[in-house]
């Protein structure tokens, strides 16, 4: 049984990266469960990093919510803010960014979410790969743009989030991880608040140097050129409704023509 709350539906998707060495800006995603440092690949995916940093610098990621968790696949955020009430507020978005599928969607990478059937549609939403999703996401919808990599023990925190029980808060937040909230709470009608949501209090730049973590050598997306689907107009099963599957992709349409990605 899933918790139902009214929710303005919006985005979800995913984007990936390809190519070899690139190092630069470091940011910190500050969550209620701990801080996650991420090295951005400014040199390899410059437009995507610039787009992401525009949301960082505008404060759009303050009080953001991890609104989706798919164990063994991804956790997703960047689209919604909690302002002491439901439905969650949608993050205002600017122009979409051009797809840059240079790097591979491996565990610990951060990538952009986007619309099904539109490779160049990413705006504010992003996800972190929990597993090696390269066989799927490196080719779906023109490839999903990976633009950074989690540093140090940051994946321990990401894994904690992924291990939380998930509840349906409505719309795009129908697989939302909640803290200190159980099926018994649901049955008792306990309201969901910020004490239960996985809140991202802010995302901040911690090192703006043009070269950071030169030891990183992210794997290139070598699968994208093997994709004969025509760039993702259908993208495998992208664009159809399906069930969860380790190597499958099902897409559900929400309001405002945004789509949600599942495996």
PDB file of C-alpha atoms in Angstrom, residues 22-144:
ATOM      1  CA  UNK A  22      37.970  15.560 -17.274  1.00  0.00           C
ATOM      2  CA  UNK A  23      38.163  17.229 -13.906  1.00  0.00           C
ATOM      3  CA  UNK A  24      36.923  20.467 -12.422  1.00  0.00           C
ATOM      4  CA  UNK A  25      34.373  22.091 -10.153  1.00  0.00           C
ATOM      5  CA  UNK A  26      33.548  20.269  -6.925  1.00  0.00           C
ATOM      6  CA  UNK A  27      30.146  20.674  -5.293  1.00  0.00           C
ATOM      7  CA  UNK A  28      28.608  19.399  -2.077  1.00  0.00           C
ATOM      8  CA  UNK A  29      25.066  18.087  -1.888  1.00  0.00           C
ATOM      9  CA  UNK A  30      23.995  18.702   1.701  1.00  0.00           C
ATOM     10  CA  UNK A  31      21.299  16.292   2.836  1.00  0.00           C
ATOM     11  CA  UNK A  32      19.680  15.568   6.180  1.00  0.00           C
ATOM     12  CA  UNK A  33      21.507  12.233   6.158  1.00  0.00           C
ATOM     13  CA  UNK A  34      24.936  13.708   5.435  1.00  0.00           C
ATOM     14  CA  UNK A  35      26.954  15.580   2.823  1.00  0.00           C
ATOM     15  CA  UNK A  36      27.881  14.144  -0.569  1.00  0.00           C
ATOM     16  CA  UNK A  37      30.814  15.658  -2.470  1.00  0.00           C
ATOM     17  CA  UNK A  38      30.741  15.462  -6.253  1.00  0.00           C
ATOM     18  CA  UNK A  39      33.375  16.281  -8.833  1.00  0.00           C
ATOM     19  CA  UNK A  40      31.869  17.800 -11.967  1.00  0.00           C
ATOM     20  CA  UNK A  41      33.332  17.093 -15.385  1.00  0.00           C
ATOM     21  CA  UNK A  42      33.406  20.659 -16.668  1.00  0.00           C
ATOM     22  CA  UNK A  43      35.784  19.934 -19.533  1.00  0.00           C
ATOM     23  CA  UNK A  44      33.895  16.934 -20.912  1.00  0.00           C
ATOM     24  CA  UNK A  45      30.312  18.148 -20.436  1.00  0.00           C
ATOM     25  CA  UNK A  46      30.656  21.944 -20.244  1.00  0.00           C
ATOM     26  CA  UNK A  47      27.085  22.874 -21.168  1.00  0.00           C
ATOM     27  CA  UNK A  48      25.564  20.406 -18.731  1.00  0.00           C
ATOM     28  CA  UNK A  49      27.813  21.544 -15.876  1.00  0.00           C
ATOM     29  CA  UNK A  50      27.049  25.185 -16.635  1.00  0.00           C
ATOM     30  CA  UNK A  51      23.336  24.390 -16.599  1.00  0.00           C
ATOM     31  CA  UNK A  52      23.594  22.495 -13.297  1.00  0.00           C
ATOM     32  CA  UNK A  53      25.635  25.264 -11.667  1.00  0.00           C
ATOM     33  CA  UNK A  54      23.066  27.844 -12.747  1.00  0.00           C
ATOM     34  CA  UNK A  55      20.515  26.061 -10.550  1.00  0.00           C
ATOM     35  CA  UNK A  56      23.073  25.675  -7.755  1.00  0.00           C
ATOM     36  CA  UNK A  57      23.922  29.374  -7.797  1.00  0.00           C
ATOM     37  CA  UNK A  58      20.283  30.446  -7.949  1.00  0.00           C
ATOM     38  CA  UNK A  59      19.428  28.474  -4.798  1.00  0.00           C
ATOM     39  CA  UNK A  60      16.986  26.255  -6.685  1.00  0.00           C
ATOM     40  CA  UNK A  61      18.279  23.164  -4.919  1.00  0.00           C
ATOM     41  CA  UNK A  62      17.703  24.511  -1.393  1.00  0.00           C
ATOM     42  CA  UNK A  63      14.999  22.506   0.419  1.00  0.00           C
ATOM     43  CA  UNK A  64      14.913  20.128  -2.524  1.00  0.00           C
ATOM     44  CA  UNK A  65      13.484  16.654  -2.057  1.00  0.00           C
ATOM     45  CA  UNK A  66      14.798  13.273  -3.148  1.00  0.00           C
ATOM     46  CA  UNK A  67      11.453  12.459  -4.724  1.00  0.00           C
ATOM     47  CA  UNK A  68      12.270   9.136  -6.327  1.00  0.00           C
ATOM     48  CA  UNK A  69      14.203   6.026  -5.351  1.00  0.00           C
ATOM     49  CA  UNK A  70      14.520   2.880  -7.420  1.00  0.00           C
ATOM     50  CA  UNK A  71      16.713   0.408  -5.460  1.00  0.00           C
ATOM     51  CA  UNK A  72      19.543  -0.960  -7.540  1.00  0.00           C
ATOM     52  CA  UNK A  73      18.948   1.688 -10.189  1.00  0.00           C
ATOM     53  CA  UNK A  74      18.844   5.411  -9.275  1.00  0.00           C
ATOM     54  CA  UNK A  75      17.792   8.037  -6.768  1.00  0.00           C
ATOM     55  CA  UNK A  76      16.465  11.254  -8.263  1.00  0.00           C
ATOM     56  CA  UNK A  77      16.112  14.880  -7.156  1.00  0.00           C
ATOM     57  CA  UNK A  78      16.289  18.424  -8.493  1.00  0.00           C
ATOM     58  CA  UNK A  79      12.642  18.860  -9.421  1.00  0.00           C
ATOM     59  CA  UNK A  80      10.726  19.664  -6.242  1.00  0.00           C
ATOM     60  CA  UNK A  81      11.013  21.718  -3.068  1.00  0.00           C
ATOM     61  CA  UNK A  82       9.277  21.219   0.269  1.00  0.00           C
ATOM     62  CA  UNK A  83       7.969  24.436   1.787  1.00  0.00           C
ATOM     63  CA  UNK A  84       6.147  23.062   4.836  1.00  0.00           C
ATOM     64  CA  UNK A  85       3.149  21.871   2.842  1.00  0.00           C
ATOM     65  CA  UNK A  86       1.967  19.507   0.134  1.00  0.00           C
ATOM     66  CA  UNK A  87       1.871  19.370  -2.799  1.00  0.00           C
ATOM     67  CA  UNK A  88       5.592  19.891  -3.263  1.00  0.00           C
ATOM     68  CA  UNK A  89       6.571  23.011  -5.194  1.00  0.00           C
ATOM     69  CA  UNK A  90       8.055  22.491  -8.642  1.00  0.00           C
ATOM     70  CA  UNK A  91      11.466  24.060  -9.220  1.00  0.00           C
ATOM     71  CA  UNK A  92      11.182  26.791 -11.886  1.00  0.00           C
ATOM     72  CA  UNK A  93      13.206  25.701 -14.890  1.00  0.00           C
ATOM     73  CA  UNK A  94      15.042  27.544 -17.631  1.00  0.00           C
ATOM     74  CA  UNK A  95      15.921  26.500 -21.151  1.00  0.00           C
ATOM     75  CA  UNK A  96      16.787  22.866 -21.758  1.00  0.00           C
ATOM     76  CA  UNK A  97      20.428  21.947 -22.249  1.00  0.00           C
ATOM     77  CA  UNK A  98      21.944  20.136 -25.202  1.00  0.00           C
ATOM     78  CA  UNK A  99      22.645  16.463 -24.561  1.00  0.00           C
ATOM     79  CA  UNK A 100      26.319  15.529 -23.993  1.00  0.00           C
ATOM     80  CA  UNK A 101      26.456  11.707 -23.775  1.00  0.00           C
ATOM     81  CA  UNK A 102      30.216  11.475 -23.396  1.00  0.00           C
ATOM     82  CA  UNK A 103      30.589   9.429 -20.199  1.00  0.00           C
ATOM     83  CA  UNK A 104      29.165   6.136 -19.055  1.00  0.00           C
ATOM     84  CA  UNK A 105      26.331   5.657 -16.547  1.00  0.00           C
ATOM     85  CA  UNK A 106      28.271   3.684 -13.952  1.00  0.00           C
ATOM     86  CA  UNK A 107      27.662   3.400 -10.201  1.00  0.00           C
ATOM     87  CA  UNK A 108      28.435   6.647  -8.420  1.00  0.00           C
ATOM     88  CA  UNK A 109      27.925   8.954 -11.386  1.00  0.00           C
ATOM     89  CA  UNK A 110      25.436  11.808 -11.489  1.00  0.00           C
ATOM     90  CA  UNK A 111      23.434  12.379 -14.672  1.00  0.00           C
ATOM     91  CA  UNK A 112      20.637  14.563 -15.988  1.00  0.00           C
ATOM     92  CA  UNK A 113      16.984  13.557 -16.224  1.00  0.00           C
ATOM     93  CA  UNK A 114      15.121  14.451 -19.401  1.00  0.00           C
ATOM     94  CA  UNK A 115      11.992  13.930 -21.486  1.00  0.00           C
ATOM     95  CA  UNK A 116      11.358  10.672 -23.281  1.00  0.00           C
ATOM     96  CA  UNK A 117      11.980  10.967 -26.999  1.00  0.00           C
ATOM     97  CA  UNK A 118      13.851  14.259 -26.630  1.00  0.00           C
ATOM     98  CA  UNK A 119      17.609  13.954 -25.978  1.00  0.00           C
ATOM     99  CA  UNK A 120      18.038  17.725 -25.583  1.00  0.00           C
ATOM    100  CA  UNK A 121      15.425  18.290 -22.868  1.00  0.00           C
ATOM    101  CA  UNK A 122      17.260  18.208 -19.506  1.00  0.00           C
ATOM    102  CA  UNK A 123      16.643  21.135 -17.152  1.00  0.00           C
ATOM    103  CA  UNK A 124      16.909  20.914 -13.347  1.00  0.00           C
ATOM    104  CA  UNK A 125      16.414  17.247 -12.468  1.00  0.00           C
ATOM    105  CA  UNK A 126      19.297  14.864 -11.916  1.00  0.00           C
ATOM    106  CA  UNK A 127      19.878  11.358 -10.650  1.00  0.00           C
ATOM    107  CA  UNK A 128      22.691   9.305  -9.147  1.00  0.00           C
ATOM    108  CA  UNK A 129      23.349   5.848 -10.547  1.00  0.00           C
ATOM    109  CA  UNK A 130      23.249   3.146  -7.861  1.00  0.00           C
ATOM    110  CA  UNK A 131      24.539   0.448 -10.215  1.00  0.00           C
ATOM    111  CA  UNK A 132      26.262   0.047 -13.541  1.00  0.00           C
ATOM    112  CA  UNK A 133      23.394   1.203 -15.766  1.00  0.00           C
ATOM    113  CA  UNK A 134      25.522   1.645 -18.867  1.00  0.00           C
ATOM    114  CA  UNK A 135      23.911  -1.101 -20.957  1.00  0.00           C
ATOM    115  CA  UNK A 136      20.586   0.700 -20.639  1.00  0.00           C
ATOM    116  CA  UNK A 137      21.158   4.406 -20.063  1.00  0.00           C
ATOM    117  CA  UNK A 138      24.181   4.924 -22.282  1.00  0.00           C
ATOM    118  CA  UNK A 139      21.964   4.336 -25.324  1.00  0.00           C
ATOM    119  CA  UNK A 140      18.426   5.233 -24.262  1.00  0.00           C
ATOM    120  CA  UNK A 141      17.030   8.456 -25.766  1.00  0.00           C
ATOM    121  CA  UNK A 142      20.343   9.525 -27.254  1.00  0.00           C
ATOM    122  CA  UNK A 143      22.205   8.512 -24.084  1.00  0.00           C
ATOM    123  CA  UNK A 144      21.800  10.090 -20.641  1.00  0.00           C
TER     124      UNK A 144
END
